[in-house]
Amino acid sequence: MSTYGIFVLVVLITCELCSNAVVRCAPSPTSANVRSLARSKSSANNQTTLDPTEALEIPQVSELDAEIVLRGLGYNEVDEVDGLSISQRMSDSSEKSLTDLIRIFQREHGLDESGVLDDDTKLVIGSPHCGSKRSSKTANDVSKWTKKSLTYRIHNFPRGKSPGPIRKLLAQAFSEWSKVTNLDFQEVDTEDSDIEIGFGGQVHHQRGDKCMFDDSKTLAHAYYPEVGDIHFNSQYFFEGDTSLTDFLDTALHEIGHSLGLEHSSSKASLMHPTESNGFTEPQPMDVQKIQALYGVRRGGRATETSGPKLCTLSKIDAAIDDDNGNVYFLAGNYFYNANKTRSKGELISSKWPGLPGNIDAAFRYLDGRSYFFKGDKYWRFKGSRLEPGHPRSIRKAFPGLPSNCDAMIVDGDGDIYAFRGNQYWVYETKTKKISSLSPSSIRLLGLPNNLDAALDTETTIGAFKGTSYYEAQVNGKFRTTHSSLLVC
């Protein structure tokens, strides 16, 4: 148990027993007992390189599996991805070797370009992904609908699942695209709909004809205009670790294809082909591309690439620092560098491609990696690169930590504190278990309920609620103090 965990135990015993005159009270803890809470991270950084998470399971991906996935995703085609012809990236050969395909894939995903099917590459290739692009579209043809009002029909629903939430999410996904371009969508129950949506297994049907996903890891696939049909692989939705947000992200992605958008190599785009990143609306680069096809909707959702000034915010979502001493606040879709004077918001995806907005909590671990938490998942970055295998389930990586946390911090021993509501949990990284005292009352630390964010830097640990700031003291409790970080 960390020294801070020992302190909490002492506090609990003291609180529960000191009111009983017969029982001798435990002595108050000395400052040395709790100094790990505010001890410099840099002093601990050289002492541990321990990964705080449970190990990732490396998927079984053979060379044949990899080739099927990569060719299915179009890595051997003469095609445009973000303006760059895939066939021109490596050589002039019309048929690429598996080594070349892997090297191209590694480059686009920020992996070491070895051409070898290593563990990191298997993690990305073995993750669920969008299926191959399906259309009669030619390389020189712009694929788009010739009308502005489109109908869609939900042919079926996953077996045993309630239609209501699924119908609502699909309507939301179509609405998000309608907000940013001149297209209107209406659900109908007729077979002559413009877009038919279906759920099924690897072998399924498209308007009566046989259809098939290229491989078992395919989340969904869609046809370009003016076919537009969308098929979801039922096994990946509404079961296990998948959530409604995962389905919304995938639905938004597939509708993008149905409207004429191709895959993007940028993880800051909703149209990146690999596993859901939890986007809930088209990202700026997606908006730019869809508006190039269909125009800008008058009075629709504005595409803001910068947020308001930091000091005008009434609250923040999360806070994190970096190795250079910069402090960043996250609020909505934007991040702010608190070290800059009159800092204005910049898009989160421009600094951490693949990270969605509205983050719950964040921290930088002792090894320098950045962790971001939202709902029941977390994202891990090394610098600005999202690491393979992420986003990942909190439950699998940090057994016992709750989802939907308000704030998180790391103490000088590398233990993780997660705050939610009126409680907090301590995750002991050496044992990869939750402390036996968790959850505990947040009032034991002198903090208010329902924190907005917390921040642990090289020298201090603090927490935020609204515009109030609480800093950890050597007596083991937080107290309200002045912070210039949120001031213009």
Short mmCIF file of C-alpha atoms in Angstrom, two decimals:
data_model
loop_
_atom_site.label_atom_id
_atom_site.label_comp_id
_atom_site.label_asym_id
_atom_site.label_seq_id
_atom_site.Cartn_x
_atom_site.Cartn_y
_atom_site.Cartn_z
CA MET A 1 0.00 0.00 0.00
CA SER A 2 1.24 3.49 -0.82
CA THR A 3 2.03 5.89 2.01
CA TYR A 4 -1.03 7.85 1.07
CA GLY A 5 -3.18 4.73 1.35
CA ILE A 6 -1.81 4.29 4.89
CA PHE A 7 -2.76 7.87 5.64
CA VAL A 8 -6.35 7.30 4.51
CA LEU A 9 -6.57 4.25 6.74
CA VAL A 10 -5.38 6.33 9.71
CA VAL A 11 -7.93 9.02 8.92
CA LEU A 12 -10.76 6.48 8.72
CA ILE A 13 -9.81 4.91 12.02
CA THR A 14 -9.51 8.33 13.60
CA CYS A 15 -12.89 9.49 12.28
CA GLU A 16 -14.70 6.34 13.35
CA LEU A 17 -13.13 5.74 16.77
CA CYS A 18 -12.14 9.08 18.25
CA SER A 19 -15.70 9.80 19.33
CA ASN A 20 -15.53 6.78 21.64
CA ALA A 21 -13.87 7.87 24.91
CA VAL A 22 -12.85 4.29 25.78
CA VAL A 23 -10.77 3.83 22.62
CA ARG A 24 -7.39 5.53 22.39
CA CYS A 25 -7.28 7.73 19.27
CA ALA A 26 -4.70 7.01 16.60
CA PRO A 27 -2.06 9.74 16.37
CA SER A 28 -2.39 12.32 13.63
CA PRO A 29 -0.24 11.47 10.60
CA THR A 30 2.97 13.43 10.15
CA SER A 31 3.68 15.32 6.98
CA ALA A 32 6.11 12.58 5.92
CA ASN A 33 3.24 10.08 5.84
CA VAL A 34 1.40 11.99 3.16
CA ARG A 35 4.19 13.70 1.26
CA SER A 36 3.80 11.30 -1.68
CA LEU A 37 0.60 13.10 -2.60
CA ALA A 38 2.48 16.26 -3.55
CA ARG A 39 5.93 14.85 -4.17
CA SER A 40 7.57 15.80 -7.45
CA LYS A 41 6.81 13.42 -10.29
CA SER A 42 10.32 13.91 -11.58
CA SER A 43 11.78 12.31 -8.46
CA ALA A 44 9.66 9.21 -8.99
CA ASN A 45 10.03 9.14 -12.76
CA ASN A 46 13.45 7.52 -12.61
CA GLN A 47 12.29 4.93 -10.11
CA THR A 48 9.50 3.26 -12.07
CA THR A 49 8.64 2.38 -15.64
CA LEU A 50 5.78 0.19 -14.51
CA ASP A 51 2.82 0.06 -16.88
CA PRO A 52 -0.18 0.77 -14.65
CA THR A 53 -2.60 -1.15 -16.88
CA GLU A 54 -3.33 -4.82 -17.29
CA ALA A 55 -1.51 -6.13 -20.37
CA LEU A 56 -3.21 -5.85 -23.74
CA GLU A 57 -4.14 -9.12 -25.38
CA ILE A 58 -2.39 -9.35 -28.75
CA PRO A 59 -4.88 -10.64 -31.35
CA GLN A 60 -4.05 -13.68 -33.44
CA VAL A 61 -3.41 -12.21 -36.89
CA SER A 62 -1.73 -14.36 -39.51
CA GLU A 63 -0.08 -12.97 -42.63
CA LEU A 64 -3.06 -14.21 -44.63
CA ASP A 65 -5.45 -12.44 -42.23
CA ALA A 66 -3.44 -9.23 -42.58
CA GLU A 67 -3.40 -9.41 -46.36
CA ILE A 68 -7.19 -9.90 -46.51
CA VAL A 69 -7.79 -6.90 -44.27
CA LEU A 70 -5.29 -4.60 -46.00
CA ARG A 71 -6.45 -5.43 -49.51
CA GLY A 72 -10.06 -5.14 -48.35
CA LEU A 73 -9.32 -1.64 -47.04
CA GLY A 74 -7.97 -0.67 -50.43
CA TYR A 75 -4.25 -0.53 -49.70
CA ASN A 76 -3.43 -2.07 -53.07
CA GLU A 77 -5.81 0.06 -55.12
CA VAL A 78 -5.22 3.12 -57.24
CA ASP A 79 -7.33 5.35 -55.05
CA GLU A 80 -7.24 8.71 -53.35
CA VAL A 81 -6.86 8.92 -49.58
CA ASP A 82 -6.51 12.52 -48.40
CA GLY A 83 -5.28 13.49 -51.86
CA LEU A 84 -2.49 10.92 -52.06
CA SER A 85 -2.70 7.93 -54.39
CA ILE A 86 -1.96 4.77 -52.45
CA SER A 87 -0.39 3.12 -55.49
CA GLN A 88 2.15 5.95 -55.71
CA ARG A 89 3.34 5.70 -52.13
CA MET A 90 5.73 2.78 -52.43
CA SER A 91 6.35 1.80 -56.04
CA ASP A 92 4.81 1.69 -59.49
CA SER A 93 3.86 -1.96 -59.15
CA SER A 94 0.16 -2.69 -59.67
CA GLU A 95 0.30 -5.62 -57.24
CA LYS A 96 2.05 -4.95 -53.97
CA SER A 97 3.72 -7.45 -51.69
CA LEU A 98 2.41 -7.98 -48.18
CA THR A 99 5.54 -6.28 -46.84
CA ASP A 100 4.74 -3.15 -48.85
CA LEU A 101 1.11 -3.21 -47.74
CA ILE A 102 2.14 -3.50 -44.09
CA ARG A 103 4.66 -0.69 -44.45
CA ILE A 104 2.05 1.65 -45.95
CA PHE A 105 -0.38 0.71 -43.18
CA GLN A 106 2.25 1.31 -40.51
CA ARG A 107 3.07 4.73 -41.95
CA GLU A 108 -0.57 5.83 -41.90
CA HIS A 109 -0.98 4.68 -38.29
CA GLY A 110 2.19 6.19 -36.90
CA LEU A 111 3.88 2.81 -36.34
CA ASP A 112 7.48 1.86 -37.04
CA GLU A 113 7.70 1.25 -40.80
CA SER A 114 9.32 -2.15 -40.60
CA GLY A 115 7.06 -4.02 -43.00
CA VAL A 116 6.93 -6.73 -40.33
CA LEU A 117 3.69 -7.94 -38.75
CA ASP A 118 4.76 -7.05 -35.20
CA ASP A 119 2.57 -6.84 -32.08
CA ASP A 120 1.67 -3.15 -32.51
CA THR A 121 0.66 -3.77 -36.11
CA LYS A 122 -1.40 -6.80 -35.11
CA LEU A 123 -3.20 -4.69 -32.49
CA VAL A 124 -4.33 -2.21 -35.13
CA ILE A 125 -5.05 -4.67 -37.94
CA GLY A 126 -6.82 -7.01 -35.51
CA SER A 127 -9.15 -4.29 -34.24
CA PRO A 128 -12.68 -4.04 -35.63
CA HIS A 129 -12.79 -1.73 -38.64
CA CYS A 130 -14.90 -0.45 -41.48
CA GLY A 131 -15.23 -2.84 -44.39
CA SER A 132 -14.14 -2.40 -47.97
CA LYS A 133 -15.58 0.39 -50.03
CA ARG A 134 -18.37 -0.84 -52.28
CA SER A 135 -19.48 1.00 -55.38
CA SER A 136 -19.43 1.16 -59.14
CA LYS A 137 -17.61 4.46 -58.71
CA THR A 138 -14.63 5.00 -60.99
CA ALA A 139 -11.38 6.70 -60.02
CA ASN A 140 -12.24 9.81 -62.08
CA ASP A 141 -15.84 10.07 -60.98
CA VAL A 142 -17.16 12.18 -58.10
CA SER A 143 -19.74 10.14 -56.27
CA LYS A 144 -22.66 12.13 -54.80
CA TRP A 145 -26.42 12.14 -54.64
CA THR A 146 -28.21 14.18 -57.28
CA LYS A 147 -30.99 15.19 -54.88
CA LYS A 148 -31.01 16.93 -51.53
CA SER A 149 -33.84 15.06 -49.77
CA LEU A 150 -33.04 11.41 -49.00
CA THR A 151 -35.07 8.65 -47.40
CA TYR A 152 -33.78 5.72 -45.36
CA ARG A 153 -35.39 2.49 -44.25
CA ILE A 154 -34.30 0.26 -41.36
CA HIS A 155 -34.76 -3.19 -42.84
CA ASN A 156 -34.21 -5.09 -39.56
CA PHE A 157 -32.76 -4.79 -36.07
CA PRO A 158 -30.29 -7.00 -34.17
CA ARG A 159 -32.07 -10.06 -32.85
CA GLY A 160 -33.45 -9.59 -29.35
CA LYS A 161 -32.60 -5.86 -29.17
CA SER A 162 -35.08 -3.06 -28.62
CA PRO A 163 -35.62 -1.02 -31.82
CA GLY A 164 -36.21 2.26 -29.95
CA PRO A 165 -32.63 3.20 -28.94
CA ILE A 166 -31.21 2.03 -32.27
CA ARG A 167 -33.73 4.03 -34.28
CA LYS A 168 -33.01 7.10 -32.15
CA LEU A 169 -29.24 6.82 -32.66
CA LEU A 170 -29.59 6.41 -36.41
CA ALA A 171 -31.83 9.48 -36.55
CA GLN A 172 -29.22 11.38 -34.53
CA ALA A 173 -26.44 10.29 -36.89
CA PHE A 174 -28.33 11.46 -39.99
CA SER A 175 -29.21 14.71 -38.21
CA GLU A 176 -25.54 15.48 -37.45
CA TRP A 177 -24.72 15.30 -41.17
CA SER A 178 -27.79 17.36 -42.04
CA LYS A 179 -26.66 20.11 -39.65
CA VAL A 180 -23.52 20.78 -41.65
CA THR A 181 -24.64 20.42 -45.26
CA ASN A 182 -27.66 20.85 -47.56
CA LEU A 183 -29.16 17.39 -47.13
CA ASP A 184 -32.39 16.33 -45.44
CA PHE A 185 -33.19 12.80 -44.28
CA GLN A 186 -36.46 11.07 -43.50
CA GLU A 187 -37.11 7.57 -42.22
CA VAL A 188 -39.68 5.66 -44.25
CA ASP A 189 -41.02 2.10 -44.28
CA THR A 190 -41.05 1.47 -48.00
CA GLU A 191 -38.73 -0.78 -49.99
CA ASP A 192 -37.91 1.95 -52.49
CA SER A 193 -36.04 4.06 -49.92
CA ASP A 194 -32.82 5.71 -51.06
CA ILE A 195 -30.78 4.10 -48.28
CA GLU A 196 -31.55 0.72 -46.74
CA ILE A 197 -30.01 -0.11 -43.35
CA GLY A 198 -29.63 -3.68 -42.17
CA PHE A 199 -28.05 -5.77 -39.42
CA GLY A 200 -26.66 -9.26 -39.90
CA GLY A 201 -23.76 -11.67 -39.68
CA GLN A 202 -20.79 -12.04 -41.98
CA VAL A 203 -23.16 -13.32 -44.66
CA HIS A 204 -26.27 -11.13 -44.97
CA HIS A 205 -28.50 -9.62 -47.61
CA GLN A 206 -28.79 -6.40 -49.55
CA ARG A 207 -32.33 -5.87 -50.84
CA GLY A 208 -32.72 -9.60 -51.39
CA ASP A 209 -29.26 -10.28 -52.82
CA LYS A 210 -26.45 -12.01 -50.95
CA CYS A 211 -23.86 -9.72 -49.36
CA MET A 212 -20.79 -10.50 -47.27
CA PHE A 213 -18.29 -8.75 -45.02
CA ASP A 214 -14.73 -9.32 -46.22
CA ASP A 215 -13.52 -10.55 -42.83
CA SER A 216 -14.86 -11.29 -39.37
CA LYS A 217 -13.45 -8.04 -37.89
CA THR A 218 -15.60 -5.84 -40.12
CA LEU A 219 -17.82 -3.53 -38.06
CA ALA A 220 -19.91 -2.40 -41.02
CA HIS A 221 -19.72 -1.41 -44.66
CA ALA A 222 -21.61 0.95 -46.93
CA TYR A 223 -22.22 1.60 -50.61
CA TYR A 224 -21.42 4.90 -52.26
CA PRO A 225 -24.15 7.01 -53.92
CA GLU A 226 -26.42 6.47 -55.51
CA VAL A 227 -26.87 3.10 -53.85
CA GLY A 228 -26.07 4.18 -50.32
CA ASP A 229 -27.09 1.04 -48.41
CA ILE A 230 -25.46 0.41 -45.02
CA HIS A 231 -24.90 -2.95 -43.29
CA PHE A 232 -23.85 -3.41 -39.67
CA ASN A 233 -22.22 -6.55 -38.26
CA SER A 234 -24.61 -7.38 -35.41
CA GLN A 235 -22.00 -9.14 -33.28
CA TYR A 236 -20.15 -5.89 -32.60
CA PHE A 237 -23.00 -3.80 -31.28
CA PHE A 238 -25.02 -3.75 -28.07
CA GLU A 239 -23.01 -6.62 -26.60
CA GLY A 240 -20.05 -6.82 -24.17
CA ASP A 241 -17.83 -3.73 -24.07
CA THR A 242 -19.47 -1.92 -26.98
CA SER A 243 -21.66 1.03 -26.09
CA LEU A 244 -24.29 3.22 -27.69
CA THR A 245 -21.55 5.79 -28.38
CA ASP A 246 -19.59 3.16 -30.33
CA PHE A 247 -22.62 2.52 -32.51
CA LEU A 248 -23.23 6.24 -33.06
CA ASP A 249 -19.59 6.72 -34.13
CA THR A 250 -19.83 3.82 -36.58
CA ALA A 251 -23.21 4.97 -37.92
CA LEU A 252 -21.83 8.46 -38.56
CA HIS A 253 -18.84 6.93 -40.36
CA GLU A 254 -20.94 4.65 -42.59
CA ILE A 255 -23.41 7.42 -43.45
CA GLY A 256 -20.36 9.44 -44.53
CA HIS A 257 -19.57 6.70 -47.06
CA SER A 258 -23.22 6.54 -48.08
CA LEU A 259 -23.05 10.26 -48.88
CA GLY A 260 -19.83 9.91 -50.89
CA LEU A 261 -16.93 10.37 -48.45
CA GLU A 262 -13.90 8.09 -48.63
CA HIS A 263 -11.63 6.89 -45.87
CA SER A 264 -9.18 9.33 -44.35
CA SER A 265 -5.71 8.49 -43.09
CA SER A 266 -6.09 11.06 -40.28
CA LYS A 267 -7.28 9.88 -36.90
CA ALA A 268 -8.67 13.38 -36.40
CA SER A 269 -11.32 12.44 -38.97
CA LEU A 270 -14.53 10.55 -38.40
CA MET A 271 -13.73 8.75 -41.66
CA HIS A 272 -10.60 7.00 -40.37
CA PRO A 273 -11.25 3.29 -41.11
CA THR A 274 -10.28 1.65 -37.83
CA GLU A 275 -12.16 1.09 -34.60
CA SER A 276 -14.55 3.65 -33.13
CA ASN A 277 -12.98 6.63 -31.37
CA GLY A 278 -16.25 7.84 -29.86
CA PHE A 279 -16.93 10.83 -32.11
CA THR A 280 -20.48 12.12 -31.80
CA GLU A 281 -20.46 14.51 -34.78
CA PRO A 282 -18.54 15.03 -38.04
CA GLN A 283 -15.12 16.50 -37.38
CA PRO A 284 -13.90 19.73 -39.06
CA MET A 285 -12.07 17.99 -41.91
CA ASP A 286 -15.17 15.83 -42.55
CA VAL A 287 -17.38 18.91 -42.59
CA GLN A 288 -15.10 20.57 -45.14
CA LYS A 289 -15.30 17.54 -47.45
CA ILE A 290 -19.06 17.04 -47.20
CA GLN A 291 -19.66 20.74 -47.84
CA ALA A 292 -17.47 20.52 -50.94
CA LEU A 293 -19.97 17.95 -52.25
CA TYR A 294 -23.30 19.40 -51.14
CA GLY A 295 -22.71 22.97 -49.95
CA VAL A 296 -23.19 24.71 -46.61
CA ARG A 297 -26.54 24.60 -44.85
CA ARG A 298 -27.76 28.08 -44.10
CA GLY A 299 -28.26 28.43 -40.36
CA GLY A 300 -26.71 25.00 -39.74
CA ARG A 301 -24.07 24.04 -37.21
CA ALA A 302 -21.05 26.27 -37.53
CA THR A 303 -17.68 24.60 -37.86
CA GLU A 304 -15.61 26.29 -35.21
CA THR A 305 -11.88 25.62 -35.24
CA SER A 306 -11.16 27.78 -32.20
CA GLY A 307 -12.93 28.13 -28.88
CA PRO A 308 -13.53 31.04 -26.52
CA LYS A 309 -10.81 32.40 -24.26
CA LEU A 310 -9.83 30.22 -21.34
CA CYS A 311 -10.74 32.81 -18.72
CA THR A 312 -14.32 33.05 -20.02
CA LEU A 313 -15.06 29.40 -19.18
CA SER A 314 -17.24 28.65 -16.16
CA LYS A 315 -15.83 25.13 -15.87
CA ILE A 316 -13.35 22.73 -17.48
CA ASP A 317 -13.62 19.02 -18.24
CA ALA A 318 -10.07 17.85 -17.54
CA ALA A 319 -6.50 19.04 -17.02
CA ILE A 320 -3.10 17.57 -17.87
CA ASP A 321 0.53 18.67 -18.13
CA ASP A 322 3.39 17.60 -20.38
CA ASP A 323 7.11 16.93 -20.01
CA ASN A 324 7.93 20.53 -20.91
CA GLY A 325 5.92 22.02 -18.06
CA ASN A 326 2.95 23.12 -20.17
CA VAL A 327 -0.47 22.81 -18.55
CA TYR A 328 -3.46 22.05 -20.75
CA PHE A 329 -7.15 22.39 -19.93
CA LEU A 330 -9.80 20.55 -21.94
CA ALA A 331 -13.34 21.86 -22.31
CA GLY A 332 -15.82 20.57 -24.88
CA ASN A 333 -14.01 20.06 -28.18
CA TYR A 334 -11.13 22.38 -27.29
CA PHE A 335 -7.88 22.42 -25.35
CA TYR A 336 -6.12 25.43 -23.87
CA ASN A 337 -2.44 25.98 -23.12
CA ALA A 338 -2.60 27.70 -19.74
CA ASN A 339 1.02 28.84 -20.14
CA LYS A 340 0.00 31.16 -22.96
CA THR A 341 -1.36 34.63 -22.25
CA ARG A 342 -5.07 34.98 -23.08
CA SER A 343 -5.14 31.41 -24.37
CA LYS A 344 -7.89 30.58 -26.89
CA GLY A 345 -9.22 27.10 -27.49
CA GLU A 346 -7.76 24.88 -30.17
CA LEU A 347 -9.36 21.66 -31.41
CA ILE A 348 -8.48 18.68 -29.22
CA SER A 349 -8.11 16.54 -32.35
CA SER A 350 -5.41 18.88 -33.68
CA LYS A 351 -3.11 18.01 -30.76
CA TRP A 352 -4.27 14.46 -29.97
CA PRO A 353 -5.63 13.00 -33.24
CA GLY A 354 -8.22 10.35 -32.47
CA LEU A 355 -9.30 11.83 -29.13
CA PRO A 356 -12.95 12.96 -28.95
CA GLY A 357 -14.24 16.01 -27.11
CA ASN A 358 -16.03 16.25 -23.76
CA ILE A 359 -13.40 14.23 -21.89
CA ASP A 360 -14.18 13.19 -18.29
CA ALA A 361 -10.66 13.13 -16.82
CA ALA A 362 -6.98 12.99 -17.72
CA PHE A 363 -3.51 12.53 -16.24
CA ARG A 364 0.11 12.14 -17.33
CA TYR A 365 1.67 9.03 -15.87
CA LEU A 366 5.21 8.77 -14.51
CA ASP A 367 6.51 7.33 -17.79
CA GLY A 368 5.30 10.42 -19.69
CA ARG A 369 2.33 8.82 -21.42
CA SER A 370 -0.95 10.74 -21.40
CA TYR A 371 -4.22 9.07 -20.39
CA PHE A 372 -7.68 10.45 -21.22
CA PHE A 373 -10.94 9.00 -19.87
CA LYS A 374 -14.48 9.26 -21.21
CA GLY A 375 -17.43 7.08 -20.28
CA ASP A 376 -16.24 3.48 -19.99
CA LYS A 377 -13.13 3.89 -22.18
CA TYR A 378 -9.72 5.49 -22.03
CA TRP A 379 -7.24 6.69 -24.65
CA ARG A 380 -3.46 6.50 -24.19
CA PHE A 381 -1.06 8.74 -26.10
CA LYS A 382 2.69 8.77 -26.43
CA GLY A 383 3.27 12.38 -27.39
CA SER A 384 0.61 13.09 -29.99
CA ARG A 385 0.26 9.48 -31.17
CA LEU A 386 -2.65 7.31 -30.06
CA GLU A 387 -1.13 4.01 -29.01
CA PRO A 388 -2.18 0.74 -30.68
CA GLY A 389 -5.05 -1.07 -28.99
CA HIS A 390 -6.76 2.16 -27.89
CA PRO A 391 -9.35 3.31 -27.04
CA ARG A 392 -9.72 0.50 -24.52
CA SER A 393 -12.16 -0.55 -21.84
CA ILE A 394 -11.44 0.94 -18.40
CA ARG A 395 -12.77 -2.21 -16.82
CA LYS A 396 -10.20 -4.40 -18.59
CA ALA A 397 -7.21 -2.11 -18.12
CA PHE A 398 -7.88 -0.80 -14.59
CA PRO A 399 -9.92 -3.47 -12.77
CA GLY A 400 -12.14 -1.86 -10.18
CA LEU A 401 -11.93 1.74 -11.38
CA PRO A 402 -15.36 3.24 -12.12
CA SER A 403 -16.52 4.63 -15.43
CA ASN A 404 -17.66 8.23 -15.93
CA CYS A 405 -15.14 9.71 -13.49
CA ASP A 406 -15.16 13.40 -12.64
CA ALA A 407 -11.40 13.75 -12.22
CA MET A 408 -8.20 11.71 -11.82
CA ILE A 409 -4.71 12.28 -10.43
CA VAL A 410 -1.48 10.31 -9.92
CA ASP A 411 0.51 10.58 -6.70
CA GLY A 412 4.27 10.42 -6.28
CA ASP A 413 4.15 6.62 -5.92
CA GLY A 414 2.33 6.18 -9.21
CA ASP A 415 -1.01 5.27 -7.62
CA ILE A 416 -4.12 6.58 -9.39
CA TYR A 417 -6.93 8.43 -7.65
CA ALA A 418 -10.32 8.50 -9.38
CA PHE A 419 -13.05 10.86 -8.19
CA ARG A 420 -16.75 10.49 -8.92
CA GLY A 421 -19.61 12.17 -7.13
CA ASN A 422 -18.93 12.13 -3.39
CA GLN A 423 -16.41 9.26 -3.48
CA TYR A 424 -12.90 8.43 -4.64
CA TRP A 425 -11.04 5.22 -5.46
CA VAL A 426 -7.31 4.45 -5.20
CA TYR A 427 -5.83 2.12 -7.83
CA GLU A 428 -2.52 0.70 -6.61
CA THR A 429 -0.40 0.23 -9.70
CA LYS A 430 2.09 -2.21 -8.20
CA THR A 431 -0.65 -4.74 -7.44
CA LYS A 432 -3.02 -3.53 -10.21
CA LYS A 433 -5.83 -3.62 -7.68
CA ILE A 434 -8.15 -1.16 -6.02
CA SER A 435 -7.22 -0.29 -2.43
CA SER A 436 -9.22 -2.14 0.19
CA LEU A 437 -10.38 1.25 1.48
CA SER A 438 -12.00 2.19 -1.82
CA PRO A 439 -14.35 3.82 -2.31
CA SER A 440 -13.90 6.45 0.39
CA SER A 441 -15.68 9.70 1.07
CA ILE A 442 -14.23 12.64 -0.83
CA ARG A 443 -14.80 14.87 2.22
CA LEU A 444 -11.90 13.11 3.95
CA LEU A 445 -9.63 15.00 1.57
CA GLY A 446 -11.33 18.34 2.08
CA LEU A 447 -12.70 18.37 -1.47
CA PRO A 448 -16.23 19.17 -2.66
CA ASN A 449 -18.42 16.61 -4.38
CA ASN A 450 -18.66 16.38 -8.16
CA LEU A 451 -15.28 17.82 -9.12
CA ASP A 452 -14.79 19.18 -12.62
CA ALA A 453 -11.12 18.29 -13.05
CA ALA A 454 -7.85 17.59 -11.26
CA LEU A 455 -4.23 18.28 -12.15
CA ASP A 456 -0.98 16.73 -10.96
CA THR A 457 2.18 18.46 -12.13
CA GLU A 458 5.85 17.96 -11.29
CA THR A 459 5.42 19.78 -8.00
CA THR A 460 1.75 20.12 -7.03
CA ILE A 461 -1.60 18.36 -7.05
CA GLY A 462 -4.80 20.37 -7.36
CA ALA A 463 -8.48 20.07 -8.17
CA PHE A 464 -11.03 22.33 -9.84
CA LYS A 465 -14.74 22.94 -9.39
CA GLY A 466 -16.13 25.83 -11.34
CA THR A 467 -13.63 28.64 -10.96
CA SER A 468 -12.48 27.40 -7.53
CA TYR A 469 -9.09 25.73 -7.12
CA TYR A 470 -8.05 23.31 -4.33
CA GLU A 471 -4.40 22.45 -3.71
CA ALA A 472 -3.05 19.46 -1.79
CA GLN A 473 -1.28 20.38 1.44
CA VAL A 474 1.37 18.49 3.41
CA ASN A 475 -1.27 17.52 5.99
CA GLY A 476 -2.97 15.32 3.42
CA LYS A 477 -5.95 17.56 2.73
CA PHE A 478 -6.82 20.06 0.03
CA ARG A 479 -7.62 23.68 0.71
CA THR A 480 -9.00 26.47 -1.45
CA THR A 481 -6.28 28.69 -2.79
CA HIS A 482 -5.70 31.16 -5.59
CA SER A 483 -4.75 29.93 -9.05
CA SER A 484 -3.76 32.18 -11.92
CA LEU A 485 -4.31 29.41 -14.47
CA LEU A 486 -7.93 30.29 -15.26
CA VAL A 487 -7.43 34.04 -15.12
CA CYS A 488 -7.00 36.28 -18.19
#
